C-alpha positions as semicolon CSV with decimal commas, in nm:
position;residue;x (nm);y (nm);z (nm)
1;M;3,696;3,237;-7,794
2;A;3,345;3,357;-7,727
3;A;3,258;3,026;-7,569
4;S;3,578;3,034;-7,368
5;A;3,500;3,383;-7,247
6;E;3,157;3,269;-7,132
7;L;3,318;2,991;-6,926
8;W;3,535;3,236;-6,741
9;Q;3,266;3,496;-6,694
10;A;3,261;3,628;-6,339
11;A;2,980;3,494;-6,127
12;A;2,729;3,733;-5,975
13;P;2,854;3,852;-5,634
14;R;2,706;3,669;-5,337
15;R;2,478;3,862;-5,109
16;R;2,674;3,940;-4,798
17;R;2,536;3,807;-4,469
18;T;2,444;4,079;-4,229
19;G;2,474;3,871;-3,915
20;A;2,511;3,528;-3,771
21;R;2,364;3,230;-3,950
22;R;1,992;3,230;-3,916
23;P;1,890;2,937;-3,700
24;R;1,648;2,690;-3,837
25;R;1,298;2,696;-3,700
26;R;1,358;2,370;-3,514
27;E;1,664;2,516;-3,343
28;L;1,469;2,819;-3,234
29;V;1,196;2,607;-3,079
30;A;1,445;2,372;-2,918
31;G;1,610;2,664;-2,749
32;S;1,295;2,781;-2,575
33;P;1,262;2,714;-2,201
34;E;0,936;2,524;-2,249
35;T;1,083;2,282;-2,501
36;A;1,401;2,239;-2,299
37;L;1,190;2,145;-1,997
38;E;0,987;1,904;-2,207
39;A;1,300;1,741;-2,345
40;D;1,451;1,708;-1,998
41;S;1,123;1,565;-1,869
42;G;1,136;1,302;-2,141
43;V;1,483;1,200;-2,029
44;V;1,377;1,168;-1,666
45;L;1,065;0,971;-1,761
46;R;1,276;0,734;-1,968
47;R;1,512;0,679;-1,676
48;I;1,218;0,610;-1,445
49;R;1,084;0,356;-1,691
50;E;1,423;0,186;-1,714
51;A;1,449;0,181;-1,334
52;G;1,107;0,017;-1,322
53;E;1,212;-0,252;-1,566
54;D;1,516;-0,331;-1,352
55;L;1,315;-0,331;-1,031
56;L;1,050;-0,567;-1,165
57;V;1,302;-0,844;-1,241
58;S;1,493;-0,804;-0,914
59;D;1,479;-1,037;-0,616
60;F;1,413;-0,733;-0,398
61;W;1,083;-0,653;-0,570
62;S;0,936;-0,999;-0,526
63;S;1,047;-1,013;-0,163
64;A;0,921;-0,662;-0,086
65;L;0,591;-0,744;-0,251
66;E;0,549;-1,045;-0,025
67;T;0,618;-0,828;0,280
68;I;0,367;-0,566;0,169
69;S;0,104;-0,831;0,095
70;R;0,134;-0,974;0,445
71;C;0,073;-0,632;0,597
72;L;-0,207;-0,533;0,359
73;R;-0,394;-0,857;0,419
74;K;-0,410;-0,787;0,792
75;H;-0,486;-0,421;0,739
76;L;-0,775;-0,488;0,501
77;Q;-0,923;-0,744;0,736
78;Q;-0,908;-0,481;1,008
79;L;-1,087;-0,233;0,779
80;K;-1,338;-0,506;0,692
81;A;-1,268;-0,438;0,326
82;P;-1,280;-0,706;0,054
83;V;-0,942;-0,875;0,075
84;G;-0,953;-1,090;-0,236
85;S;-0,983;-0,815;-0,494
86;L;-0,674;-0,625;-0,382
87;L;-0,460;-0,929;-0,321
88;D;-0,559;-1,071;-0,659
89;A;-0,437;-0,746;-0,808
90;L;-0,101;-0,798;-0,639
91;G;-0,047;-1,096;-0,865
92;N;-0,137;-0,915;-1,186
93;L;0,098;-0,625;-1,229
94;R;0,084;-0,428;-1,552
95;L;0,341;-0,153;-1,584
96;D;0,182;0,124;-1,788
97;P;0,398;0,295;-2,050
98;L;0,505;0,638;-1,937
99;P;0,337;0,941;-2,094
100;D;0,617;1,007;-2,341
101;E;0,602;0,650;-2,466
102;S;0,237;0,614;-2,554
103;D;-0,062;0,805;-2,677
104;V;-0,262;0,915;-2,374
105;A;-0,623;1,014;-2,424
106;P;-0,692;1,379;-2,341
107;G;-0,794;1,419;-1,980
108;S;-0,700;1,064;-1,881
109;V;-0,467;0,992;-1,591
110;P;-0,209;0,713;-1,610
111;G;-0,304;0,429;-1,378
112;E;-0,676;0,507;-1,367
113;T;-0,759;0,193;-1,563
114;L;-0,667;-0,029;-1,269
115;V;-0,924;0,109;-1,024
116;T;-1,140;-0,170;-0,881
117;G;-1,372;0,045;-0,674
118;T;-1,365;-0,212;-0,391
119;C;-1,086;-0,064;-0,178
120;H;-1,047;0,311;-0,168
121;L;-0,694;0,346;-0,043
122;K;-0,513;0,677;-0,075
123;C;-0,143;0,746;-0,068
124;V;0,071;1,037;0,053
125;C;0,442;1,057;-0,026
126;Y;0,678;1,287;0,161
127;G;1,049;1,351;0,106
128;I;1,115;1,150;-0,210
129;G;1,409;1,378;-0,294
130;N;1,554;1,509;-0,622
131;F;1,482;1,208;-0,840
132;A;1,590;1,386;-1,160
133;T;1,953;1,383;-1,048
134;C;1,969;1,126;-0,767
135;I;1,946;0,759;-0,858
136;I;1,844;0,662;-0,504
137;A;1,547;0,901;-0,511
138;R;1,459;0,785;-0,863
139;N;1,442;0,423;-0,754
140;Q;1,229;0,517;-0,454
141;L;0,987;0,699;-0,683
142;T;0,983;0,405;-0,921
143;F;0,897;0,173;-0,635
144;L;0,612;0,405;-0,537
145;L;0,468;0,398;-0,890
146;L;0,482;0,019;-0,902
147;F;0,331;0,000;-0,555
148;L;0,039;0,220;-0,662
149;E;-0,008;-0,005;-0,963
150;K;-0,008;-0,315;-0,750
151;C;-0,258;-0,180;-0,500
152;Q;-0,480;-0,039;-0,773
153;I;-0,451;0,309;-0,627
154;P;-0,504;0,568;-0,902
155;R;-0,208;0,799;-0,937
156;S;-0,447;1,091;-0,903
157;H;-0,513;0,962;-0,548
158;C;-0,148;0,994;-0,455
159;W;-0,025;1,322;-0,304
160;V;0,348;1,399;-0,329
161;Y;0,560;1,667;-0,168
162;D;0,922;1,755;-0,114
163;P;1,034;2,115;-0,048
164;L;1,339;2,050;-0,267
165;F;1,149;1,961;-0,586
166;S;1,271;2,147;-0,894
167;Q;1,041;2,276;-1,167
168;L;1,156;1,987;-1,384
169;E;1,062;1,733;-1,120
170;I;0,722;1,894;-1,066
171;A;0,663;1,875;-1,443
172;V;0,759;1,506;-1,445
173;L;0,529;1,428;-1,151
174;N;0,242;1,608;-1,323
175;A;0,309;1,404;-1,636
176;L;0,300;1,087;-1,429
177;G;-0,044;1,183;-1,300
178;V;0,026;1,216;-0,928
179;T;-0,092;1,522;-0,733
180;V;0,189;1,756;-0,630
181;L;0,116;1,945;-0,309
182;S;0,201;2,314;-0,309
183;E;0,235;2,354;0,067
184;N;0,483;2,215;0,315
185;E;0,256;2,033;0,560
186;E;0,547;1,919;0,780
187;G;0,373;1,581;0,789
188;K;0,073;1,726;0,977
189;R;-0,192;1,566;0,759
190;N;-0,511;1,423;0,900
191;I;-0,650;1,130;0,702
192;C;-1,009;1,243;0,773
193;G;-1,125;0,886;0,821
194;K;-0,994;0,767;0,483
195;P;-0,760;0,464;0,476
196;T;-0,424;0,606;0,375
197;I;-0,077;0,472;0,306
198;F;0,210;0,709;0,384
199;Y;0,525;0,652;0,183
200;M;0,808;0,846;0,344
201;L;1,150;0,685;0,309
202;H;1,451;0,825;0,495
203;C;1,253;1,120;0,629
204;G;1,334;1,317;0,941
205;T;1,203;1,171;1,266
206;A;0,995;1,482;1,335
207;L;0,795;1,417;1,019
208;Y;0,676;1,080;1,153
209;N;0,608;1,233;1,493
210;N;0,398;1,510;1,333
211;L;0,201;1,256;1,131
212;L;0,115;1,056;1,442
213;W;0,012;1,371;1,628
214;S;-0,220;1,472;1,343
215;N;-0,396;1,135;1,364
216;W;-0,378;1,071;1,737
217;S;-0,678;0,842;1,786
218;V;-0,751;0,471;1,768
219;D;-0,984;0,521;1,472
220;A;-0,738;0,722;1,262
221;L;-0,424;0,521;1,335
222;S;-0,602;0,193;1,265
223;K;-0,665;0,318;0,910
224;M;-0,304;0,411;0,841
225;I;-0,001;0,235;0,702
226;I;0,344;0,395;0,716
227;I;0,623;0,281;0,485
228;G;0,937;0,451;0,612
229;N;1,218;0,443;0,864
230;S;1,203;0,155;1,109
231;F;1,048;0,265;1,438
232;K;1,216;-0,028;1,614
233;R;1,562;0,079;1,501
234;L;1,480;0,438;1,590
235;E;1,403;0,320;1,945
236;E;1,736;0,137;1,953
237;R;1,936;0,436;1,828
238;L;1,793;0,709;2,049
239;L;1,814;0,734;2,424
240;T;1,474;0,677;2,582
241;R;1,465;1,024;2,739
242;I;1,550;1,188;2,404
243;L;1,282;0,991;2,223
244;Q;1,018;1,071;2,484
245;K;1,112;1,440;2,499
246;N;1,160;1,524;2,131
247;Y;0,935;1,266;1,963
248;P;0,674;1,172;2,225
249;Y;0,413;1,035;1,984
250;I;0,658;0,785;1,837
251;A;0,762;0,684;2,189
252;K;0,398;0,632;2,294
253;I;0,290;0,431;1,991
254;L;0,574;0,177;1,987
255;K;0,365;-0,078;2,178
256;G;0,064;-0,020;1,955
257;L;0,206;-0,110;1,616
258;E;0,334;-0,400;1,412
259;E;0,637;-0,364;1,190
260;L;0,771;-0,571;0,902
261;E;1,119;-0,490;0,773
262;F;1,183;-0,458;0,402
263;P;1,414;-0,722;0,256
264;Q;1,777;-0,628;0,205
265;T;1,958;-0,708;-0,117
266;S;2,295;-0,584;-0,236
267;Q;2,146;-0,412;-0,541
268;Y;1,906;-0,191;-0,342
269;M;2,084;-0,175;-0,007
270;D;2,140;0,202;-0,012
271;I;1,791;0,273;-0,142
272;F;1,569;0,084;0,103
273;N;1,794;0,037;0,403
274;D;1,630;0,088;0,743
275;T;1,286;0,070;0,575
276;S;0,982;-0,101;0,728
277;I;0,609;-0,113;0,676
278;H;0,410;-0,022;0,989
279;W;0,045;-0,070;1,072
280;F;-0,160;-0,025;1,387
281;P;-0,384;-0,317;1,498
282;V;-0,699;-0,202;1,677
283;Q;-0,650;-0,463;1,948
284;K;-0,307;-0,324;2,036
285;L;-0,423;0,036;2,026
286;K;-0,712;-0,035;2,265
287;Q;-0,475;-0,200;2,510
288;L;-0,282;0,124;2,553
289;S;-0,361;0,350;2,845
290;P;-0,671;0,568;2,786
291;D;-0,482;0,860;2,942
292;M;-0,232;0,842;2,657
293;W;-0,493;0,959;2,406
294;M;-0,587;1,258;2,622
295;C;-0,244;1,421;2,584
296;W;-0,250;1,581;2,241
297;E;-0,019;1,881;2,235
298;E;0,124;1,991;1,903
299;P;0,500;1,927;1,878
300;D;0,717;2,238;1,871
301;Y;1,075;2,097;1,879
302;Q;1,215;2,410;2,045
303;D;1,482;2,210;2,226
304;C;1,554;1,971;1,939
305;E;1,899;2,041;1,795
306;D;1,887;1,812;1,490
307;L;1,536;1,842;1,350
308;E;1,604;1,688;1,006
309;I;1,304;1,851;0,841
310;I;1,244;2,177;0,655
311;R;0,993;2,388;0,846
312;N;0,706;2,570;0,679
313;K;0,780;2,939;0,734
314;T;0,473;3,068;0,552
315;K;0,131;2,922;0,488
316;D;0,021;2,906;0,125
317;P;-0,359;2,929;0,106
318;S;-0,350;2,785;-0,246
319;G;-0,216;2,451;-0,124
320;T;-0,386;2,143;-0,260
321;D;-0,658;2,009;-0,031
322;F;-0,634;1,641;0,050
323;N;-1,009;1,598;0,022
324;S;-1,057;1,798;-0,296
């Protein structure tokens, strides 16, 4: 009976919980804004990597690469830069693992290992869009990263801006190693004599017009390449008087450029439609009227109803300097 009584002895009362279940340490950390941002960044980086893998095996990529190579060959000859080194690089693409996939040495920047030192091209990207949520913008960003890799342009020599970027997207771009501008330049960026490629897909027409105005000289334009909306199709869509009134620098430069259209494939039709690569041969620029270069008024667009760009209402003195 004693043994039986021991079996049925009442257990010690449990200590009553005073509140909700205490979260584990991991759950506490995971709930912090910093970790949530890091987790979301990892997702976006993974999607960019997957988009890059798809792009590399597509017919569009090989065709677009051929188009770009044709333009770059002429452009480098015009700059009297070594052509072989860059074009050799176009045949040896190596897609670096993204930062969340590999161990990156402290202080290193992804893409730096491909610098040749023979062609110091820079790149500026405007209006890429919300790539964290939009697949079209994500593919455009992926193309830019592969393009930088191909041309051996360090990611740290690529400046990126879109007024719609979220904090998540800025964090992703920083992780990728590109330089995020803090000021809306409205496309008014002078290349300061440095050969520069502008990557600005599906941007407002005023942005291209501003860019031309900021570099309105034979010397500057001859060192620029613009990958963006087709100027030829823009001329076809707009009435001549509208083009000359609202976007005079585009209207003036049409006879001083060469344009190669991007290939069109069903898979990337919505992503790179109406896209061309433009460059400005010195011979064509010098054939234009000398008086054309004397007119250099800053565009104001007061009478333009559909501007298609976000204006810079305030100037931020902390904006990243292109030459820094």
